[in-house]
Amino acid sequence: MSASVNGSAGRLPLLHERVARQAALTPGADAVVGGRERLTYRELQDASEALAGHLRRLGAGPETLVGICLERSPWMVVAMLAVLKADAAYVPLDPAFPAERLAFMLRDSAAALIVTEEALRAKVGGARGTVVSLDRDWAAIGSSGGGERGAARSAEGGPGDGSRLAYVLYTSGSTGRPKGVAVEHRSAAAFIAWALDTFTLEELRYTLASTSVCFDLSVFEVFAPLACGGTVVLAETVFHLPVVAADRPVSLVNTVPSLLLELLDSEPLPASVVTVNLAGEALPAVLARALYRTGTVERVHNLYGPSEDTTYSTWCLVTPDAAKPLIGRPITGTSAHVLDTDGLPVPDGTVGELYLGGDGLARGYLRRPALTAERFVPDPFGGRPGARLYRTGDLVRRLPGGELDYVGRADQQVKLRGLRIEPGEIEALLGEHPAVRRAAVAARRGAADSAGLVAYVVCEDGAGFSSDHAMSSALRNFLKGRLPSYMVPGVFVPVDSIPRTVTGKTDINSLPAPPG
């Protein structure tokens, strides 16, 4: 059984092409605002053209990877657009990430160019590529103009070739090595085409952009409003929404349920918000009901999708009386199959693994052909020649009406606050500490019933920790220099051994509950 919608006919405008068309229609409208800075569509277009020309002169072109390490300001969006205009692909580098994480991303991507600013140069100090500093170099960049747009484009692909890379996002890896998801222009174009068919200009007019550009929700937050004349309203996090909305209206919020629940515990939702998109983790029905009770929110959507399928794959308009929000039906151009362990369709109502196909599929994992072949498999269900399916590792059931109900993970990957985390990556790093013999990491619930990462650690004899607290502090500090903060366990539990199942896997259920 599968649920699918036909792909869009003909060539779709690419992300930067849509923004350019909109700039011609509404040049004086606000395109991006953040703090005291704002750029109109004309200013965004001119600045990104100038930077694109500069990047092309430095060698940017098809399949070139360009790192972007900038603070969260309108110039971050300028850089993203400029890389796309230069026919290159951007690799977002969040300056809040530890230096070791950024160094790995730069090394693994082999970024030929890095766009940054002087205050952040040290963050990309180990980069082998050419560094472009926007504040230091802007006089030269801005005075040289955009250059000949077609000069660096190959004749075989032609301008606007949708098969070229658009961006690479790094996600947590089960082997201890993050993996770069390589997304092509045509997949991003199909995703934004669906967004424009689904959300009105009034909904997108003031879209909050609070997600790190290292995560795929940012693709919607930046490019959906810019493709239709809306304004990207930048915020450091969703917790800054009340402050941001005090200066300007916010019509659409796109975030993960746990963050919004935490925000609503302390602040009411601004009255200007009419649409809320929630993704990345299970949506509690109580949150949907609370949003509708505001009296101003008109639509609450539950969205599902991995980076490997370009942000969103399925969606559902949640009703105020929904007992359990579903992940709904595939978006336009996407197919969803619920299969058993032999790759065969299961009957409606039966749990199986979700496989995704269609226009949104990423090219694969950057320079990791074996892993790409493992997760992106041939499509046996009558797709186009060479069509593939992505194995999500998520368990779902299809209901008689055709909608999908999310059940859980088929492997050990977890999600906290909507962020994908491979425990194996954390375990591998803990194993590099000289005092750690073995480690296991799991998402567990404590006495307060709040989920969090817990690390179970078997220490070497004579490790020398004066107390469990000293061990926790040492290991936490060790990981903080190597992992983003959301991947650092909040609790460290010393154990004598790590229990295993009969198949040799970590027996999470036999580990002690974390202390309250």
CSV table of N, CA, C and O in Angstrom, one decimal, residues 59-133:
chain,number,residue,atom,x,y,z
A,59,GLY,N,36.0,31.2,-7.8
A,59,GLY,CA,36.0,29.8,-8.2
A,59,GLY,C,34.7,29.0,-7.9
A,59,GLY,O,34.5,27.8,-8.3
A,60,ALA,N,33.7,29.7,-7.3
A,60,ALA,CA,32.4,29.0,-7.0
A,60,ALA,C,31.7,28.7,-8.3
A,60,ALA,O,31.7,29.5,-9.3
A,61,GLY,N,31.1,27.5,-8.3
A,61,GLY,CA,30.3,27.1,-9.5
A,61,GLY,C,29.6,25.8,-9.1
A,61,GLY,O,29.5,25.4,-8.0
A,62,PRO,N,29.1,25.1,-10.1
A,62,PRO,CA,28.4,23.9,-9.9
A,62,PRO,C,29.1,22.9,-9.1
A,62,PRO,O,30.3,22.6,-9.3
A,63,GLU,N,28.5,22.4,-8.0
A,63,GLU,CA,29.0,21.3,-7.1
A,63,GLU,C,30.1,21.9,-6.2
A,63,GLU,O,30.6,21.1,-5.4
A,64,THR,N,30.4,23.2,-6.2
A,64,THR,CA,31.3,23.8,-5.3
A,64,THR,C,30.6,23.9,-3.9
A,64,THR,O,29.4,24.4,-3.9
A,65,LEU,N,31.2,23.6,-2.8
A,65,LEU,CA,30.6,23.7,-1.5
A,65,LEU,C,31.2,25.0,-0.9
A,65,LEU,O,32.4,25.2,-0.8
A,66,VAL,N,30.3,25.8,-0.3
A,66,VAL,CA,30.7,27.1,0.3
A,66,VAL,C,30.1,27.1,1.7
A,66,VAL,O,28.9,27.0,1.9
A,67,GLY,N,31.0,27.1,2.7
A,67,GLY,CA,30.6,27.2,4.1
A,67,GLY,C,30.1,28.6,4.4
A,67,GLY,O,30.6,29.6,3.9
A,68,ILE,N,29.1,28.7,5.3
A,68,ILE,CA,28.5,29.9,5.7
A,68,ILE,C,28.6,29.9,7.3
A,68,ILE,O,27.8,29.2,7.9
A,69,CYS,N,29.4,30.8,7.8
A,69,CYS,CA,29.5,30.9,9.3
A,69,CYS,C,29.3,32.3,9.7
A,69,CYS,O,30.2,33.2,9.7
A,70,LEU,N,28.0,32.7,9.9
A,70,LEU,CA,27.6,34.0,10.2
A,70,LEU,C,26.6,34.1,11.4
A,70,LEU,O,25.9,33.1,11.6
A,71,GLU,N,26.6,35.2,12.1
A,71,GLU,CA,25.6,35.4,13.1
A,71,GLU,C,24.2,35.5,12.5
A,71,GLU,O,24.1,35.7,11.2
A,72,ARG,N,23.2,35.4,13.3
A,72,ARG,CA,21.8,35.4,12.8
A,72,ARG,C,21.4,36.8,12.4
A,72,ARG,O,20.8,37.5,13.3
A,73,SER,N,21.6,37.2,11.2
A,73,SER,CA,21.3,38.6,10.8
A,73,SER,C,20.8,38.5,9.3
A,73,SER,O,21.0,37.5,8.7
A,74,PRO,N,20.3,39.6,8.8
A,74,PRO,CA,19.9,39.5,7.4
A,74,PRO,C,21.0,39.2,6.4
A,74,PRO,O,20.8,38.6,5.4
A,75,TRP,N,22.3,39.4,6.8
A,75,TRP,CA,23.4,39.1,6.0
A,75,TRP,C,23.6,37.6,5.9
A,75,TRP,O,24.2,37.1,4.9
A,76,MET,N,23.1,36.8,6.8
A,76,MET,CA,23.2,35.4,6.7
A,76,MET,C,22.3,34.9,5.5
A,76,MET,O,22.7,34.1,4.7
A,77,VAL,N,21.1,35.6,5.3
A,77,VAL,CA,20.3,35.2,4.2
A,77,VAL,C,20.9,35.7,2.9
A,77,VAL,O,20.8,35.0,1.9
A,78,VAL,N,21.6,36.9,2.9
A,78,VAL,CA,22.3,37.3,1.7
A,78,VAL,C,23.3,36.3,1.3
A,78,VAL,O,23.4,35.9,0.1
A,79,ALA,N,24.0,35.7,2.2
A,79,ALA,CA,25.1,34.7,1.9
A,79,ALA,C,24.4,33.5,1.3
A,79,ALA,O,24.9,32.9,0.4
A,80,MET,N,23.3,33.0,1.9
A,80,MET,CA,22.7,31.8,1.4
A,80,MET,C,22.2,32.0,0.0
A,80,MET,O,22.5,31.1,-0.9
A,81,LEU,N,21.6,33.1,-0.3
A,81,LEU,CA,21.1,33.4,-1.6
A,81,LEU,C,22.3,33.5,-2.6
A,81,LEU,O,22.2,33.1,-3.7
A,82,ALA,N,23.4,34.2,-2.2
A,82,ALA,CA,24.5,34.4,-3.0
A,82,ALA,C,25.1,33.1,-3.5
A,82,ALA,O,25.5,32.9,-4.6
A,83,VAL,N,25.3,32.2,-2.5
A,83,VAL,CA,25.8,30.9,-2.9
A,83,VAL,C,25.0,30.2,-3.9
A,83,VAL,O,25.5,29.6,-4.9
A,84,LEU,N,23.7,30.2,-3.8
A,84,LEU,CA,22.8,29.6,-4.7
A,84,LEU,C,22.9,30.3,-6.1
A,84,LEU,O,22.9,29.6,-7.1
A,85,LYS,N,22.9,31.6,-6.1
A,85,LYS,CA,23.1,32.4,-7.3
A,85,LYS,C,24.4,32.1,-8.1
A,85,LYS,O,24.5,32.2,-9.3
A,86,ALA,N,25.4,31.7,-7.3
A,86,ALA,CA,26.7,31.4,-7.9
A,86,ALA,C,26.7,30.0,-8.4
A,86,ALA,O,27.8,29.5,-8.8
A,87,ASP,N,25.6,29.3,-8.4
A,87,ASP,CA,25.4,27.9,-8.8
A,87,ASP,C,26.2,26.9,-7.9
A,87,ASP,O,26.4,25.8,-8.2
A,88,ALA,N,26.5,27.4,-6.7
A,88,ALA,CA,27.2,26.5,-5.7
A,88,ALA,C,26.2,26.0,-4.7
A,88,ALA,O,25.0,26.3,-4.8
A,89,ALA,N,26.7,25.3,-3.7
A,89,ALA,CA,25.9,24.8,-2.6
A,89,ALA,C,26.4,25.3,-1.3
A,89,ALA,O,27.6,25.3,-1.0
A,90,TYR,N,25.5,25.7,-0.4
A,90,TYR,CA,25.9,26.2,0.9
A,90,TYR,C,26.0,25.1,1.9
A,90,TYR,O,25.2,24.2,1.9
A,91,VAL,N,26.9,25.2,2.8
A,91,VAL,CA,27.1,24.3,4.0
A,91,VAL,C,27.0,25.2,5.2
A,91,VAL,O,27.9,26.0,5.6
A,92,PRO,N,25.8,25.2,5.9
A,92,PRO,CA,25.7,26.1,7.1
A,92,PRO,C,26.5,25.7,8.2
A,92,PRO,O,26.6,24.5,8.6
A,93,LEU,N,27.2,26.6,8.9
A,93,LEU,CA,28.1,26.4,10.0
A,93,LEU,C,27.6,27.3,11.2
A,93,LEU,O,27.9,28.5,11.1
A,94,ASP,N,26.9,26.7,12.1
A,94,ASP,CA,26.4,27.6,13.2
A,94,ASP,C,27.5,28.0,14.1
A,94,ASP,O,28.2,27.1,14.7
A,95,PRO,N,27.8,29.3,14.3
A,95,PRO,CA,28.9,29.7,15.2
A,95,PRO,C,28.7,29.3,16.6
A,95,PRO,O,29.7,29.3,17.4
A,96,ALA,N,27.5,28.9,17.0
A,96,ALA,CA,27.3,28.4,18.4
A,96,ALA,C,27.8,27.0,18.6
A,96,ALA,O,28.0,26.5,19.7
A,97,PHE,N,28.1,26.3,17.5
A,97,PHE,CA,28.6,24.9,17.6
A,97,PHE,C,30.1,24.9,18.1
A,97,PHE,O,30.8,25.9,17.9
A,98,PRO,N,30.5,23.9,18.8
A,98,PRO,CA,31.9,23.8,19.2
A,98,PRO,C,32.9,23.8,18.1
A,98,PRO,O,32.5,23.4,17.0
A,99,ALA,N,34.1,24.3,18.3
A,99,ALA,CA,35.1,24.5,17.3
A,99,ALA,C,35.4,23.1,16.6
A,99,ALA,O,35.6,23.0,15.4
A,100,GLU,N,35.4,22.0,17.4
A,100,GLU,CA,35.8,20.7,16.9
A,100,GLU,C,34.7,20.2,15.9
A,100,GLU,O,35.0,19.6,14.9
A,101,ARG,N,33.4,20.5,16.2
A,101,ARG,CA,32.3,20.2,15.3
A,101,ARG,C,32.4,20.9,14.0
A,101,ARG,O,32.3,20.4,12.9
A,102,LEU,N,32.7,22.2,14.1
A,102,LEU,CA,32.8,23.0,12.9
A,102,LEU,C,34.0,22.6,12.1
A,102,LEU,O,33.9,22.5,10.8
A,103,ALA,N,35.1,22.3,12.7
A,103,ALA,CA,36.3,21.8,12.0
A,103,ALA,C,36.0,20.5,11.2
A,103,ALA,O,36.4,20.3,10.1
A,104,PHE,N,35.2,19.6,11.9
A,104,PHE,CA,34.9,18.4,11.2
A,104,PHE,C,34.0,18.7,9.9
A,104,PHE,O,34.3,18.1,8.9
A,105,MET,N,33.0,19.5,10.1
A,105,MET,CA,32.1,19.8,9.0
A,105,MET,C,32.9,20.5,7.8
A,105,MET,O,32.7,20.2,6.6
A,106,LEU,N,33.9,21.3,8.1
A,106,LEU,CA,34.7,22.0,7.1
A,106,LEU,C,35.6,20.9,6.4
A,106,LEU,O,35.7,20.9,5.2
A,107,ARG,N,36.1,20.1,7.2
A,107,ARG,CA,37.1,19.0,6.7
A,107,ARG,C,36.3,18.0,5.9
A,107,ARG,O,36.7,17.7,4.8
A,108,ASP,N,35.2,17.6,6.4
A,108,ASP,CA,34.4,16.5,5.7
A,108,ASP,C,33.8,17.1,4.4
A,108,ASP,O,33.7,16.4,3.4
A,109,SER,N,33.3,18.3,4.4
A,109,SER,CA,32.7,18.9,3.2
A,109,SER,C,33.7,19.3,2.2
A,109,SER,O,33.4,19.5,1.0
A,110,ALA,N,35.0,19.6,2.7
A,110,ALA,CA,36.0,20.1,1.8
A,110,ALA,C,35.6,21.4,1.2
A,110,ALA,O,35.8,21.7,0.0
A,111,ALA,N,34.9,22.3,2.0
A,111,ALA,CA,34.4,23.5,1.4
A,111,ALA,C,35.5,24.4,0.8
A,111,ALA,O,36.5,24.6,1.4
A,112,ALA,N,35.3,24.7,-0.4
A,112,ALA,CA,36.3,25.5,-1.2
A,112,ALA,C,36.4,27.0,-0.8
A,112,ALA,O,37.4,27.6,-0.9
A,113,LEU,N,35.2,27.5,-0.3
A,113,LEU,CA,35.1,28.9,0.1
A,113,LEU,C,34.3,28.9,1.4
A,113,LEU,O,33.5,28.0,1.7
A,114,ILE,N,34.6,29.9,2.3
A,114,ILE,CA,33.9,30.1,3.5
A,114,ILE,C,33.5,31.5,3.6
A,114,ILE,O,34.4,32.4,3.5
A,115,VAL,N,32.3,31.8,3.8
A,115,VAL,CA,31.8,33.2,4.0
A,115,VAL,C,31.6,33.4,5.5
A,115,VAL,O,30.8,32.6,6.2
A,116,THR,N,32.2,34.4,6.1
A,116,THR,CA,32.1,34.6,7.5
A,116,THR,C,32.2,36.1,7.8
A,116,THR,O,32.1,36.9,6.9
A,117,GLU,N,32.5,36.5,9.0
A,117,GLU,CA,32.8,37.9,9.4
A,117,GLU,C,34.0,37.9,10.3
A,117,GLU,O,34.3,36.9,10.9
A,118,GLU,N,34.6,39.0,10.5
A,118,GLU,CA,35.9,39.1,11.2
A,118,GLU,C,35.7,38.5,12.6
A,118,GLU,O,36.6,37.8,13.1
A,119,ALA,N,34.6,38.8,13.3
A,119,ALA,CA,34.5,38.3,14.7
A,119,ALA,C,34.4,36.8,14.8
A,119,ALA,O,34.6,36.3,15.9
A,120,LEU,N,34.1,36.2,13.7
A,120,LEU,CA,34.0,34.7,13.7
A,120,LEU,C,35.1,34.0,13.0
A,120,LEU,O,35.1,32.8,12.8
A,121,ARG,N,36.1,34.7,12.5
A,121,ARG,CA,37.2,34.1,11.7
A,121,ARG,C,37.9,32.9,12.5
A,121,ARG,O,38.2,31.9,11.9
A,122,ALA,N,38.0,33.1,13.8
A,122,ALA,CA,38.6,32.0,14.6
A,122,ALA,C,37.8,30.7,14.5
A,122,ALA,O,38.4,29.6,14.7
A,123,LYS,N,36.5,30.8,14.3
A,123,LYS,CA,35.6,29.7,14.3
A,123,LYS,C,36.0,28.8,13.1
A,123,LYS,O,35.7,27.6,13.1
A,124,VAL,N,36.5,29.4,12.0
A,124,VAL,CA,36.8,28.6,10.8
A,124,VAL,C,38.3,28.7,10.5
A,124,VAL,O,38.7,28.6,9.4
A,125,GLY,N,39.0,28.8,11.6
A,125,GLY,CA,40.5,29.0,11.5
A,125,GLY,C,41.2,27.8,10.8
A,125,GLY,O,42.2,28.0,10.2
A,126,GLY,N,40.6,26.6,10.9
A,126,GLY,CA,41.2,25.4,10.3
A,126,GLY,C,40.8,25.2,8.9
A,126,GLY,O,41.2,24.1,8.3
A,127,ALA,N,40.0,26.1,8.4
A,127,ALA,CA,39.5,25.8,7.0
A,127,ALA,C,40.6,25.9,6.0
A,127,ALA,O,41.5,26.7,6.0
A,128,ARG,N,40.5,25.0,5.0
A,128,ARG,CA,41.5,25.0,3.9
A,128,ARG,C,41.0,25.8,2.8
A,128,ARG,O,41.9,26.2,1.9
A,129,GLY,N,39.8,26.1,2.7
A,129,GLY,CA,39.3,27.0,1.6
A,129,GLY,C,39.5,28.4,1.8
A,129,GLY,O,40.0,28.9,2.9
A,130,THR,N,39.2,29.2,0.8
A,130,THR,CA,39.4,30.6,0.8
A,130,THR,C,38.3,31.3,1.7
A,130,THR,O,37.1,31.0,1.5
A,131,VAL,N,38.7,32.2,2.6
A,131,VAL,CA,37.8,32.8,3.5
A,131,VAL,C,37.4,34.2,3.0
A,131,VAL,O,38.3,35.0,2.6
A,132,VAL,N,36.1,34.4,2.9
A,132,VAL,CA,35.6,35.7,2.5
A,132,VAL,C,34.9,36.3,3.8
A,132,VAL,O,34.0,35.7,4.3
A,133,SER,N,35.4,37.5,4.2
A,133,SER,CA,34.9,38.1,5.4
A,133,SER,C,34.0,39.3,4.9
A,133,SER,O,34.5,40.2,4.3
